[in-house]
Amino acid sequence: VQLVESGGGLVQVGGSLRLSCEVSGFTLDDHVIVWLRQAPGKEREGVPSIDSSDGSTWYGDSVKGRFTISSDNAKNTVYLQMNSLKFEDTAVYYCAAGDNWSPLHKFLENFGMSYWGKGTLVTVSS
């Protein structure tokens, strides 16, 4: 099983970026995919999640209305479209897969996720 993130980089405040999480070893219908991020000096937090089996999504309050999660089952890839980026969006972004997701997973070891990617860095600058 592998999750490989890509698409990170340097972007200006107010700009956009699209991250990809390419999955191998299972199909997207098998697991919920979550994007999490960790900013310097801060705790890791869940950002959005998607359950491709029914299309349901969840968004953290800090990104609602700005970020959109989607999936392409044919490519076994999950995307994170990030718009109106802010300085505070600077972080390493990880995608992770598990059986389910809720914000309460922050209290679980490894957020209750079974598989993790290595992360991709997003830096928002002026």
Tab-separated table of N, CA, C and O in Angstrom, residues 10-66:
chain	number	residue	atom	x	y	z
A	10	LEU	N	5.431	26.669	-3.417
A	10	LEU	CA	5.347	28.040	-2.921
A	10	LEU	C	4.253	28.785	-3.681
A	10	LEU	O	4.212	28.744	-4.917
A	11	VAL	N	3.390	29.446	-2.941
A	11	VAL	CA	2.281	30.176	-3.554
A	11	VAL	C	2.059	31.467	-2.774
A	11	VAL	O	2.323	31.518	-1.570
A	12	GLN	N	1.576	32.484	-3.464
A	12	GLN	CA	1.324	33.760	-2.794
A	12	GLN	C	-0.013	33.745	-2.073
A	12	GLN	O	-0.928	32.982	-2.413
A	13	VAL	N	-0.111	34.608	-1.095
A	13	VAL	CA	-1.380	34.783	-0.391
A	13	VAL	C	-2.486	35.085	-1.393
A	13	VAL	O	-2.310	35.902	-2.294
A	14	GLY	N	-3.613	34.392	-1.218
A	14	GLY	CA	-4.731	34.574	-2.135
A	14	GLY	C	-4.687	33.673	-3.336
A	14	GLY	O	-5.661	33.598	-4.100
A	15	GLY	N	-3.592	32.970	-3.507
A	15	GLY	CA	-3.436	32.091	-4.661
A	15	GLY	C	-4.078	30.721	-4.461
A	15	GLY	O	-4.742	30.465	-3.449
A	16	SER	N	-3.859	29.858	-5.452
A	16	SER	CA	-4.450	28.527	-5.430
A	16	SER	C	-3.390	27.469	-5.687
A	16	SER	O	-2.353	27.744	-6.302
A	17	LEU	N	-3.703	26.276	-5.237
A	17	LEU	CA	-2.806	25.141	-5.425
A	17	LEU	C	-3.667	23.893	-5.398
A	17	LEU	O	-4.671	23.843	-4.665
A	18	ARG	N	-3.288	22.883	-6.177
A	18	ARG	CA	-4.001	21.603	-6.130
A	18	ARG	C	-3.037	20.500	-5.755
A	18	ARG	O	-2.032	20.281	-6.434
A	19	LEU	N	-3.362	19.824	-4.679
A	19	LEU	CA	-2.585	18.677	-4.241
A	19	LEU	C	-3.224	17.391	-4.748
A	19	LEU	O	-4.448	17.308	-4.906
A	20	SER	N	-2.378	16.399	-4.991
A	20	SER	CA	-2.855	15.082	-5.401
A	20	SER	C	-2.359	14.032	-4.435
A	20	SER	O	-1.255	14.153	-3.889
A	21	CYS	N	-3.165	13.019	-4.241
A	21	CYS	CA	-2.782	11.864	-3.421
A	21	CYS	C	-3.071	10.626	-4.261
A	21	CYS	O	-4.233	10.239	-4.426
A	22	GLU	N	-2.011	10.042	-4.793
A	22	GLU	CA	-2.165	8.856	-5.628
A	22	GLU	C	-2.046	7.622	-4.751
A	22	GLU	O	-1.063	7.464	-4.016
A	23	VAL	N	-3.025	6.770	-4.851
A	23	VAL	CA	-3.118	5.601	-3.981
A	23	VAL	C	-2.842	4.329	-4.775
A	23	VAL	O	-3.323	4.173	-5.898
A	24	SER	N	-2.093	3.426	-4.193
A	24	SER	CA	-1.899	2.101	-4.781
A	24	SER	C	-2.019	1.048	-3.685
A	24	SER	O	-1.742	1.318	-2.522
A	25	GLY	N	-2.451	-0.136	-4.064
A	25	GLY	CA	-2.596	-1.218	-3.105
A	25	GLY	C	-4.017	-1.413	-2.619
A	25	GLY	O	-4.321	-2.410	-1.968
A	26	PHE	N	-4.877	-0.444	-2.881
A	26	PHE	CA	-6.296	-0.597	-2.603
A	26	PHE	C	-7.052	0.396	-3.473
A	26	PHE	O	-6.462	1.331	-4.030
A	27	THR	N	-8.347	0.210	-3.602
A	27	THR	CA	-9.152	1.156	-4.371
A	27	THR	C	-9.779	2.175	-3.417
A	27	THR	O	-9.931	1.922	-2.219
A	28	LEU	N	-10.136	3.313	-3.956
A	28	LEU	CA	-10.641	4.390	-3.113
A	28	LEU	C	-11.935	4.014	-2.398
A	28	LEU	O	-12.232	4.555	-1.335
A	29	ASP	N	-12.687	3.082	-2.953
A	29	ASP	CA	-13.916	2.658	-2.296
A	29	ASP	C	-13.646	1.911	-0.990
A	29	ASP	O	-14.539	1.753	-0.155
A	30	ASP	N	-12.415	1.425	-0.834
A	30	ASP	CA	-12.096	0.596	0.332
A	30	ASP	C	-11.891	1.398	1.603
A	30	ASP	O	-12.073	0.871	2.712
A	31	HIS	N	-11.454	2.655	1.464
A	31	HIS	CA	-11.083	3.425	2.645
A	31	HIS	C	-11.514	4.886	2.503
A	31	HIS	O	-11.621	5.405	1.397
A	32	VAL	N	-11.693	5.528	3.625
A	32	VAL	CA	-11.852	6.976	3.668
A	32	VAL	C	-10.463	7.598	3.521
A	32	VAL	O	-9.496	7.120	4.119
A	33	ILE	N	-10.379	8.647	2.723
A	33	ILE	CA	-9.124	9.374	2.566
A	33	ILE	C	-9.256	10.718	3.258
A	33	ILE	O	-10.246	11.430	3.075
A	34	VAL	N	-8.260	11.042	4.042
A	34	VAL	CA	-8.247	12.294	4.789
A	34	VAL	C	-6.983	13.071	4.428
A	34	VAL	O	-5.907	12.483	4.322
A	35	TRP	N	-7.115	14.354	4.240
A	35	TRP	CA	-5.950	15.239	4.168
A	35	TRP	C	-5.750	15.832	5.563
A	35	TRP	O	-6.701	16.359	6.166
A	36	LEU	N	-4.537	15.725	6.061
A	36	LEU	CA	-4.175	16.343	7.329
A	36	LEU	C	-2.992	17.260	7.065
A	36	LEU	O	-2.268	17.090	6.092
A	37	ARG	N	-2.805	18.221	7.952
A	37	ARG	CA	-1.679	19.123	7.784
A	37	ARG	C	-1.042	19.410	9.135
A	37	ARG	O	-1.701	19.329	10.176
A	38	GLN	N	0.225	19.736	9.087
A	38	GLN	CA	0.942	20.116	10.290
A	38	GLN	C	1.781	21.342	9.992
A	38	GLN	O	2.728	21.277	9.192
A	39	ALA	N	1.418	22.421	10.643
A	39	ALA	CA	2.160	23.665	10.501
A	39	ALA	C	3.292	23.692	11.509
A	39	ALA	O	3.228	23.009	12.540
A	40	PRO	N	4.331	24.484	11.249
A	40	PRO	CA	5.454	24.565	12.181
A	40	PRO	C	4.991	24.939	13.583
A	40	PRO	O	4.261	25.932	13.757
A	41	GLY	N	5.373	24.141	14.562
A	41	GLY	CA	5.049	24.434	15.947
A	41	GLY	C	3.612	24.159	16.339
A	41	GLY	O	3.197	24.498	17.451
A	42	LYS	N	2.850	23.552	15.453
A	42	LYS	CA	1.438	23.285	15.754
A	42	LYS	C	1.136	21.797	15.658
A	42	LYS	O	1.895	21.026	15.073
A	43	GLU	N	0.016	21.429	16.223
A	43	GLU	CA	-0.413	20.035	16.162
A	43	GLU	C	-0.956	19.717	14.768
A	43	GLU	O	-1.464	20.581	14.061
A	44	ARG	N	-0.842	18.456	14.415
A	44	ARG	CA	-1.412	18.003	13.143
A	44	ARG	C	-2.940	18.099	13.243
A	44	ARG	O	-3.522	17.839	14.288
A	45	GLU	N	-3.573	18.468	12.146
A	45	GLU	CA	-5.030	18.591	12.151
A	45	GLU	C	-5.625	18.035	10.860
A	45	GLU	O	-5.015	18.112	9.791
A	46	GLY	N	-6.812	17.478	10.988
A	46	GLY	CA	-7.534	17.029	9.807
A	46	GLY	C	-8.065	18.238	9.059
A	46	GLY	O	-8.502	19.215	9.669
A	47	VAL	N	-8.031	18.176	7.742
A	47	VAL	CA	-8.456	19.291	6.913
A	47	VAL	C	-9.761	18.940	6.226
A	47	VAL	O	-10.801	19.440	6.609
A	48	PRO	N	-9.793	18.106	5.163
A	48	PRO	CA	-11.026	17.533	4.674
A	48	PRO	C	-10.875	16.024	4.536
A	48	PRO	O	-9.766	15.485	4.582
A	49	SER	N	-11.984	15.360	4.389
A	49	SER	CA	-11.972	13.926	4.136
A	49	SER	C	-12.999	13.595	3.071
A	49	SER	O	-13.921	14.383	2.817
A	50	ILE	N	-12.830	12.423	2.457
A	50	ILE	CA	-13.789	11.967	1.461
A	50	ILE	C	-13.943	10.467	1.553
A	50	ILE	O	-12.958	9.739	1.720
A	51	ASP	N	-15.197	10.040	1.480
A	51	ASP	CA	-15.511	8.626	1.405
A	51	ASP	C	-16.015	8.370	-0.008
A	51	ASP	O	-17.146	8.723	-0.340
A	52	SER	N	-15.157	7.816	-0.844
A	52	SER	CA	-15.494	7.651	-2.252
A	52	SER	C	-16.596	6.626	-2.484
A	52	SER	O	-17.181	6.590	-3.566
A	53	SER	N	-16.906	5.804	-1.490
A	53	SER	CA	-17.962	4.803	-1.674
A	53	SER	C	-19.336	5.463	-1.758
A	53	SER	O	-20.243	4.933	-2.419
A	54	ASP	N	-19.490	6.632	-1.100
A	54	ASP	CA	-20.782	7.319	-1.163
A	54	ASP	C	-20.650	8.810	-1.480
A	54	ASP	O	-21.653	9.526	-1.535
A	55	GLY	N	-19.415	9.266	-1.668
A	55	GLY	CA	-19.183	10.654	-2.039
A	55	GLY	C	-19.262	11.650	-0.897
A	55	GLY	O	-19.149	12.858	-1.106
A	56	SER	N	-19.445	11.157	0.319
A	56	SER	CA	-19.591	12.080	1.443
A	56	SER	C	-18.257	12.737	1.767
A	56	SER	O	-17.186	12.128	1.624
A	57	THR	N	-18.325	13.987	2.198
A	57	THR	CA	-17.128	14.751	2.527
A	57	THR	C	-17.289	15.448	3.878
A	57	THR	O	-18.406	15.627	4.377
A	58	TRP	N	-16.177	15.828	4.441
A	58	TRP	CA	-16.145	16.605	5.685
A	58	TRP	C	-15.060	17.655	5.526
A	58	TRP	O	-14.019	17.388	4.907
A	59	TYR	N	-15.298	18.843	6.070
A	59	TYR	CA	-14.305	19.912	6.016
A	59	TYR	C	-14.116	20.505	7.400
A	59	TYR	O	-15.084	20.762	8.127
A	60	GLY	N	-12.852	20.760	7.743
A	60	GLY	CA	-12.572	21.485	8.959
A	60	GLY	C	-13.003	22.942	8.816
A	60	GLY	O	-13.032	23.488	7.708
A	61	ASP	N	-13.325	23.576	9.934
A	61	ASP	CA	-13.830	24.947	9.900
A	61	ASP	C	-12.843	25.913	9.260
A	61	ASP	O	-13.244	26.876	8.608
A	62	SER	N	-11.566	25.646	9.421
A	62	SER	CA	-10.555	26.593	8.942
A	62	SER	C	-10.447	26.622	7.417
A	62	SER	O	-9.865	27.552	6.865
A	63	VAL	N	-11.010	25.632	6.743
A	63	VAL	CA	-10.870	25.570	5.285
A	63	VAL	C	-12.201	25.546	4.545
A	63	VAL	O	-12.225	25.546	3.312
A	64	LYS	N	-13.290	25.529	5.276
A	64	LYS	CA	-14.604	25.496	4.622
A	64	LYS	C	-14.772	26.685	3.690
A	64	LYS	O	-14.452	27.816	4.039
A	65	GLY	N	-15.269	26.403	2.498
A	65	GLY	CA	-15.488	27.461	1.516
A	65	GLY	C	-14.260	27.798	0.701
A	65	GLY	O	-14.363	28.534	-0.294
A	66	ARG	N	-13.093	27.310	1.100
A	66	ARG	CA	-11.856	27.604	0.369
A	66	ARG	C	-11.237	26.349	-0.255
A	66	ARG	O	-10.643	26.422	-1.324
